Coordinates of C-alpha atoms in Angstrom, one line a residue:
M1410 CA 52.9 61.2 -36.4
L1411 CA 50.2 62.7 -33.8
K1412 CA 49.0 64.8 -37.0
K1413 CA 48.8 62.0 -38.9
I1414 CA 46.6 59.9 -36.1
K1415 CA 44.6 62.8 -36.0
E1416 CA 43.9 62.7 -39.7
L1417 CA 43.0 59.0 -39.8
I1418 CA 40.4 59.4 -36.9
E1419 CA 38.7 62.1 -38.8
I1420 CA 38.4 59.8 -42.4
F1421 CA 37.3 57.1 -40.3
Y1422 CA 34.7 59.2 -39.2
F1423 CA 33.6 60.7 -42.1
E1424 CA 33.8 57.1 -43.7
K1425 CA 31.1 56.0 -40.7
L1426 CA 28.8 58.8 -41.5
K1427 CA 28.9 58.3 -45.0
L1428 CA 27.7 54.4 -44.5
K1429 CA 25.1 55.5 -42.1
K1430 CA 24.0 58.1 -44.9
W1431 CA 24.0 55.0 -47.5
E1432 CA 22.1 52.7 -45.1
K1433 CA 19.2 55.1 -45.3
I1434 CA 19.5 55.7 -49.0
Y1435 CA 20.4 52.2 -50.7
K1436 CA 19.3 49.7 -48.0
N1437 CA 16.2 48.6 -50.2
T1438 CA 17.7 49.3 -53.5
E1439 CA 18.4 46.3 -55.7
K1440 CA 22.6 47.2 -56.2
I1441 CA 25.5 45.2 -57.5
I1442 CA 28.5 45.1 -54.5
L1443 CA 32.2 44.8 -55.1
F1444 CA 33.9 43.4 -51.9
Q1445 CA 37.6 43.0 -51.0
T1446 CA 39.0 45.4 -53.7
P1447 CA 43.3 46.4 -52.5
E1448 CA 44.8 49.2 -51.2
Y1449 CA 48.0 47.4 -51.1
G1450 CA 50.9 47.4 -54.0
N1451 CA 50.0 45.0 -56.2
L1452 CA 49.2 46.8 -59.2
G1453 CA 48.1 43.4 -61.0
D1454 CA 45.4 43.4 -58.2
Q1455 CA 44.8 47.4 -58.7
A1456 CA 44.1 46.6 -62.5
I1457 CA 41.8 43.7 -61.8
A1458 CA 39.8 46.2 -59.5
I1459 CA 39.6 48.9 -62.3
A1460 CA 38.8 45.9 -64.6
I1461 CA 36.2 44.3 -63.2
K1462 CA 34.6 48.0 -61.8
K1463 CA 34.4 48.1 -65.8
I1464 CA 32.9 45.1 -66.7
L1465 CA 30.3 45.5 -64.1
M1466 CA 29.2 49.0 -65.1
D1467 CA 29.0 47.5 -68.6
K1468 CA 26.9 44.6 -67.7
Y1469 CA 24.5 46.3 -64.6
S1470 CA 24.5 50.1 -66.8
D1471 CA 21.1 50.1 -64.8
K1472 CA 22.1 49.5 -61.7
L1473 CA 23.9 51.0 -58.1
I1474 CA 27.6 49.5 -58.0
L1475 CA 28.7 50.2 -54.2
E1476 CA 32.7 49.3 -54.2
F1477 CA 34.4 48.3 -50.6
T1478 CA 37.8 47.6 -50.2
L1479 CA 39.4 44.8 -47.9
N1480 CA 40.3 47.5 -45.3
E1481 CA 37.1 49.2 -45.4
Y1482 CA 35.2 45.9 -44.6
E1483 CA 37.3 45.1 -41.9
R1484 CA 36.3 48.4 -40.5
N1485 CA 33.3 48.8 -40.8
E1486 CA 32.1 45.3 -41.3
N1487 CA 28.8 45.8 -39.1
L1488 CA 27.7 49.2 -40.9
I1489 CA 28.4 48.0 -44.5
K1490 CA 25.9 44.8 -44.0
K1491 CA 23.1 46.8 -42.9
I1492 CA 23.3 48.8 -46.5
I1493 CA 22.9 45.3 -48.2
N1494 CA 19.7 43.7 -48.5
N1495 CA 19.1 39.9 -50.1
K1496 CA 18.5 41.0 -53.7
D1497 CA 21.8 42.5 -54.4
T1498 CA 24.4 40.3 -56.4
I1499 CA 27.8 40.3 -54.9
H1500 CA 31.0 40.2 -56.3
L1501 CA 34.5 39.5 -54.7
V1502 CA 37.5 40.8 -56.1
G1503 CA 39.6 38.1 -58.5
G1504 CA 43.3 37.0 -58.4
G1505 CA 45.9 35.0 -57.6
N1506 CA 44.8 34.1 -53.9
F1507 CA 42.2 31.1 -53.9
G1508 CA 43.8 29.0 -51.5
N1509 CA 46.2 29.1 -48.6
L1510 CA 48.9 31.1 -49.7
Y1511 CA 47.4 34.1 -48.8
K1512 CA 45.2 33.7 -45.5
D1513 CA 44.7 37.2 -45.0
I1514 CA 42.9 37.1 -48.3
E1515 CA 41.2 34.0 -47.8
F1516 CA 39.9 34.3 -44.6
P1517 CA 37.7 37.7 -44.9
R1518 CA 36.3 36.2 -48.4
R1519 CA 35.1 32.9 -46.4
K1520 CA 33.8 35.5 -43.6
I1521 CA 31.4 37.6 -45.9
I1522 CA 30.1 34.7 -47.7
F1523 CA 29.4 33.3 -44.6
S1524 CA 27.5 36.6 -43.7
F1525 CA 25.2 36.6 -46.9
P1526 CA 24.0 33.5 -47.3
E1527 CA 20.9 34.2 -49.4
N1528 CA 22.6 36.5 -51.8
K1529 CA 24.1 35.3 -55.0
I1530 CA 28.1 35.7 -55.0
V1531 CA 30.4 35.6 -57.7
V1532 CA 34.0 34.8 -57.4
M1533 CA 35.7 37.0 -60.3
P1534 CA 38.3 35.2 -62.0
Q1535 CA 41.1 33.4 -59.6
S1536 CA 43.8 31.1 -60.2
I1537 CA 43.0 28.2 -57.3
S1538 CA 46.3 26.4 -55.8
F1539 CA 47.5 25.3 -52.8
T1540 CA 50.6 24.6 -51.0
N1541 CA 52.0 20.9 -51.0
D1542 CA 52.0 20.0 -47.7
S1543 CA 49.6 19.3 -44.8
D1544 CA 48.3 22.7 -44.3
G1545 CA 47.5 22.9 -48.3
E1546 CA 45.3 19.6 -47.7
K1547 CA 43.8 20.7 -44.2
E1548 CA 42.5 24.2 -46.3
K1549 CA 41.2 22.1 -49.3
E1550 CA 39.0 20.1 -47.1
I1551 CA 38.2 23.1 -45.0
M1552 CA 37.4 25.2 -47.9
S1553 CA 36.0 22.5 -49.6
N1554 CA 33.2 22.3 -47.0
F1555 CA 32.8 25.7 -46.0
Y1556 CA 32.1 26.8 -50.1
S1557 CA 30.0 24.0 -50.8
K1558 CA 27.3 25.3 -48.0
H1559 CA 26.5 28.0 -49.6
K1560 CA 23.8 27.8 -52.4
N1561 CA 24.7 30.7 -54.9
L1562 CA 27.9 30.9 -55.1
H1563 CA 29.8 31.2 -58.8
I1564 CA 33.4 30.8 -58.2
I1565 CA 35.3 31.8 -61.9
T1566 CA 38.7 30.7 -62.3
R1567 CA 41.2 31.8 -65.0
D1568 CA 43.1 28.9 -66.1
E1569 CA 41.9 25.3 -67.0
K1570 CA 43.8 23.8 -63.9
S1571 CA 42.4 25.9 -61.2
Y1572 CA 39.1 25.1 -63.2
E1573 CA 39.4 21.3 -62.4
I1574 CA 40.4 22.1 -59.1
G1575 CA 37.3 23.9 -58.4
K1576 CA 35.1 21.5 -60.1
E1577 CA 36.5 18.7 -57.7
L1578 CA 36.6 20.3 -54.4
F1579 CA 33.0 22.7 -54.8
K1580 CA 30.5 20.1 -56.5
N1581 CA 27.5 22.0 -55.5
N1582 CA 28.6 25.2 -56.6
N1583 CA 29.1 26.6 -60.2
I1584 CA 32.3 26.7 -61.7
Y1585 CA 33.1 28.8 -65.0
L1586 CA 36.3 29.2 -66.6
M1587 CA 37.3 32.6 -68.2
P1588 CA 40.1 34.8 -68.9
D1589 CA 41.8 37.3 -66.3
T1590 CA 39.6 40.1 -65.8
V1591 CA 42.1 42.4 -66.9
L1592 CA 42.0 41.4 -70.2
Y1593 CA 38.7 43.3 -70.2
L1594 CA 41.4 46.0 -70.5
E1595 CA 42.4 44.7 -73.8
N1596 CA 42.5 47.7 -76.2
E1597 CA 41.7 50.2 -73.8
Y1598 CA 44.8 52.0 -73.2
L1599 CA 46.5 50.9 -77.2
D1600 CA 46.2 55.1 -77.7
K1601 CA 47.0 56.5 -74.4
M1602 CA 50.3 54.3 -74.1
K1603 CA 51.9 55.0 -78.0
Q1604 CA 55.5 55.9 -77.6
E1605 CA 59.1 54.8 -79.3
R1606 CA 59.9 51.3 -77.7
K1607 CA 63.3 51.0 -77.1
D1608 CA 65.3 48.5 -74.5
V1609 CA 64.1 45.8 -72.2
I1610 CA 62.2 45.6 -69.1
F1611 CA 62.1 43.4 -66.1
T1612 CA 59.2 43.4 -64.3
I1613 CA 60.1 40.6 -61.8
R1614 CA 59.3 39.3 -58.2
K1615 CA 60.7 39.7 -55.2
D1616 CA 58.0 38.3 -53.2
K1617 CA 57.3 34.8 -51.7
E1618 CA 56.3 33.3 -54.9
K1619 CA 59.8 33.9 -56.3
V1620 CA 60.6 31.0 -58.5
L1621 CA 63.4 32.9 -60.9
S1622 CA 66.9 32.2 -60.0
D1623 CA 69.1 34.9 -59.8
N1624 CA 71.5 32.9 -61.8
K1625 CA 69.2 33.4 -64.3
I1626 CA 68.4 36.4 -64.0
T1627 CA 72.2 37.4 -63.9
E1628 CA 72.6 35.3 -67.3
I1629 CA 70.2 37.2 -68.9
I1630 CA 71.4 40.5 -68.1
N1631 CA 75.0 39.5 -69.4
I1632 CA 73.5 38.6 -72.9
L1633 CA 71.4 42.2 -73.0
E1634 CA 75.5 43.8 -71.8
K1635 CA 76.9 41.6 -74.7
N1636 CA 74.5 42.7 -76.9
N1637 CA 74.9 46.7 -75.6
I1638 CA 71.1 46.3 -75.2
K1639 CA 70.1 48.8 -72.1
Y1640 CA 67.6 47.4 -69.4
S1641 CA 65.7 48.8 -66.6
I1642 CA 64.6 46.2 -63.5
D1643 CA 61.0 46.8 -62.1
D1644 CA 58.0 45.1 -60.5
T1645 CA 54.4 45.2 -60.8
T1646 CA 54.3 45.7 -57.1
V1647 CA 55.2 48.8 -55.5
N1648 CA 56.8 48.8 -51.6
Y1649 CA 53.6 51.4 -50.8
G1650 CA 49.5 51.3 -50.2
V1651 CA 47.3 52.2 -53.4
V1652 CA 44.1 53.2 -52.9
K1653 CA 41.0 53.9 -54.8
E1654 CA 41.9 57.7 -55.5
T1655 CA 45.4 57.1 -56.8
R1656 CA 44.8 53.5 -58.7
D1657 CA 44.1 54.3 -62.1
Y1658 CA 47.6 56.6 -61.7
E1659 CA 49.6 53.8 -60.7
V1660 CA 48.7 51.3 -63.2
E1661 CA 48.9 53.8 -65.8
K1662 CA 52.5 54.4 -64.8
I1663 CA 53.5 50.9 -65.2
L1664 CA 51.7 50.1 -68.4
R1665 CA 53.6 53.4 -70.0
K1666 CA 57.0 52.0 -68.6
I1667 CA 55.8 48.6 -70.5
S1668 CA 54.3 49.7 -73.4
G1669 CA 58.1 52.1 -74.0
A1670 CA 60.0 48.5 -73.6
K1671 CA 60.7 46.6 -77.3
L1672 CA 60.8 43.7 -74.7
N1673 CA 59.3 42.5 -71.4
I1674 CA 61.1 39.9 -69.6
T1675 CA 58.8 38.8 -66.3
D1676 CA 57.9 36.2 -64.0
R1677 CA 54.7 37.7 -63.2
F1678 CA 51.3 36.9 -64.4
H1679 CA 50.2 40.2 -64.6
G1680 CA 53.4 40.9 -66.2
V1681 CA 52.2 38.9 -69.1
I1682 CA 48.7 40.7 -69.4
F1683 CA 50.4 44.1 -69.3
S1684 CA 52.4 43.1 -72.4
V1685 CA 49.3 41.5 -73.6
I1686 CA 47.1 44.9 -73.3
T1687 CA 49.9 47.5 -74.3
N1688 CA 50.9 45.2 -77.4
T1689 CA 54.5 44.6 -75.8
P1690 CA 56.6 41.3 -76.6
V1691 CA 57.2 39.2 -73.5
I1692 CA 59.3 36.6 -72.3
V1693 CA 57.7 35.0 -69.3
F1694 CA 59.1 32.2 -67.2
K1695 CA 57.2 29.8 -64.7
S1696 CA 55.7 30.6 -61.4
L1697 CA 55.2 29.3 -58.0
D1698 CA 52.2 27.4 -59.2
H1699 CA 50.0 26.4 -62.3
K1700 CA 49.0 30.2 -62.8
I1701 CA 51.5 30.9 -65.4
E1702 CA 52.0 27.6 -66.8
Y1703 CA 48.2 27.2 -67.6
G1704 CA 47.4 30.9 -67.6
V1705 CA 49.3 31.7 -70.7
R1706 CA 47.4 29.5 -72.8
W1707 CA 45.1 31.8 -73.7
F1708 CA 47.6 33.8 -75.5
K1709 CA 48.4 30.8 -77.8
H1710 CA 47.0 33.2 -80.5
L1711 CA 50.0 35.6 -80.0
D1712 CA 53.5 34.4 -81.4
W1713 CA 55.0 37.3 -79.4
V1714 CA 54.2 35.8 -76.3
H1715 CA 56.9 33.4 -75.1
Y1716 CA 56.8 31.3 -72.3
V1717 CA 60.1 29.6 -71.7
E1718 CA 61.9 27.5 -68.8
E1719 CA 65.3 28.4 -67.4
K1720 CA 67.2 26.1 -69.0
D1721 CA 65.7 27.7 -72.4
D1722 CA 68.7 29.7 -74.6
I1723 CA 66.6 32.9 -74.7
E1724 CA 69.3 35.0 -76.5
K1725 CA 67.4 34.5 -79.8
I1726 CA 64.3 35.5 -78.8
I1727 CA 65.8 38.8 -76.9
L1728 CA 67.7 39.7 -80.2
K1729 CA 64.5 39.0 -82.6
Y1730 CA 63.1 42.2 -81.2
L1731 CA 65.8 44.4 -80.1
N1732 CA 67.5 44.0 -83.3
N1733 CA 64.4 44.8 -85.6
D1734 CA 61.0 47.2 -85.1
I1735 CA 58.7 45.1 -84.7
E1736 CA 55.1 46.3 -84.7
I1737 CA 52.8 44.5 -82.9
K1738 CA 48.8 44.7 -83.7
K1739 CA 46.0 42.9 -82.9
E1740 CA 43.0 42.4 -85.3
N1741 CA 40.7 41.8 -82.6
Y1742 CA 40.4 41.8 -79.0
I1743 CA 39.0 38.0 -78.8
L1744 CA 39.9 37.8 -75.1
K1745 CA 38.2 40.6 -74.0
E1746 CA 34.9 39.5 -75.9
T1747 CA 35.5 35.8 -74.1
L1748 CA 35.4 37.2 -71.1
K1749 CA 32.5 39.9 -71.5
E1750 CA 30.9 36.8 -73.2
R1751 CA 30.8 34.1 -70.7
F1752 CA 30.8 36.9 -67.5
F1753 CA 27.5 38.2 -69.3
N1754 CA 26.0 34.8 -68.8
I1755 CA 26.5 34.2 -65.3

């Protein structure tokens, strides 16, 4: 334990030295800043960070890009502020945390926006949602007043419902609609993930957003066992931290699992998206909010993405893919191109 504490002290010491050096070198350089990337185990959010870095490098190939994780900014706020000048463009990581459900991310985001009133700030594709209670209503009003005060804030939403909410709440800001950033990786992993497909994989929630009932999961498992279909139960979240250095490895690991299955059954939005970028047929159930119900509309052109309700009988869908060798191919990558076209015009 003592050894671990000493290691952390050393890491944080050299981190501060690096930032002081960056202030001297980069203070007056016009650059691109990416804030709030994750160090927690949500692999969907980790994939977002990978995709954002890629799209930023493609759009700003001539500029310096600096990334600061959620934790790095909390530890070194004052030092990081000294590196940034008013000409820098700031990007805040996307995901499903815009609202009052994940205040541990929402509150730091507000702090960053408040700290840089003169900078162009872009919130990458987000689902906007609030709980249906007094706290949700209170936070709606607070966020509407707060965000509307920034003169150069651009909020990107990733589904039609979030876009409607954004247009209603943030009338003084620029609101956009485009696919989730991970879809910029639509053709990134296909060659790398080629393998024989077999069995079924579940990528299902165990957290506070879980709404798929245990009874439904048991019902599906009974269908699989009745038909002698093997399955594995997984999730797109791991129970340990994932840092920048291990991000690619962890994301590729879950993508490899999904791409090795004939069918993915999920209640996670990035469970669907991981299926889309690995050409894996998927059955997806609704989420706690609107993110899946509206988010899957991006995939209307893919007849192997099946959005279902708990009451639906999915045995036919399961047997369609498990009893046949169906090779999924895409002739084009319209989601990536849509994302690129819209983002490059902001």
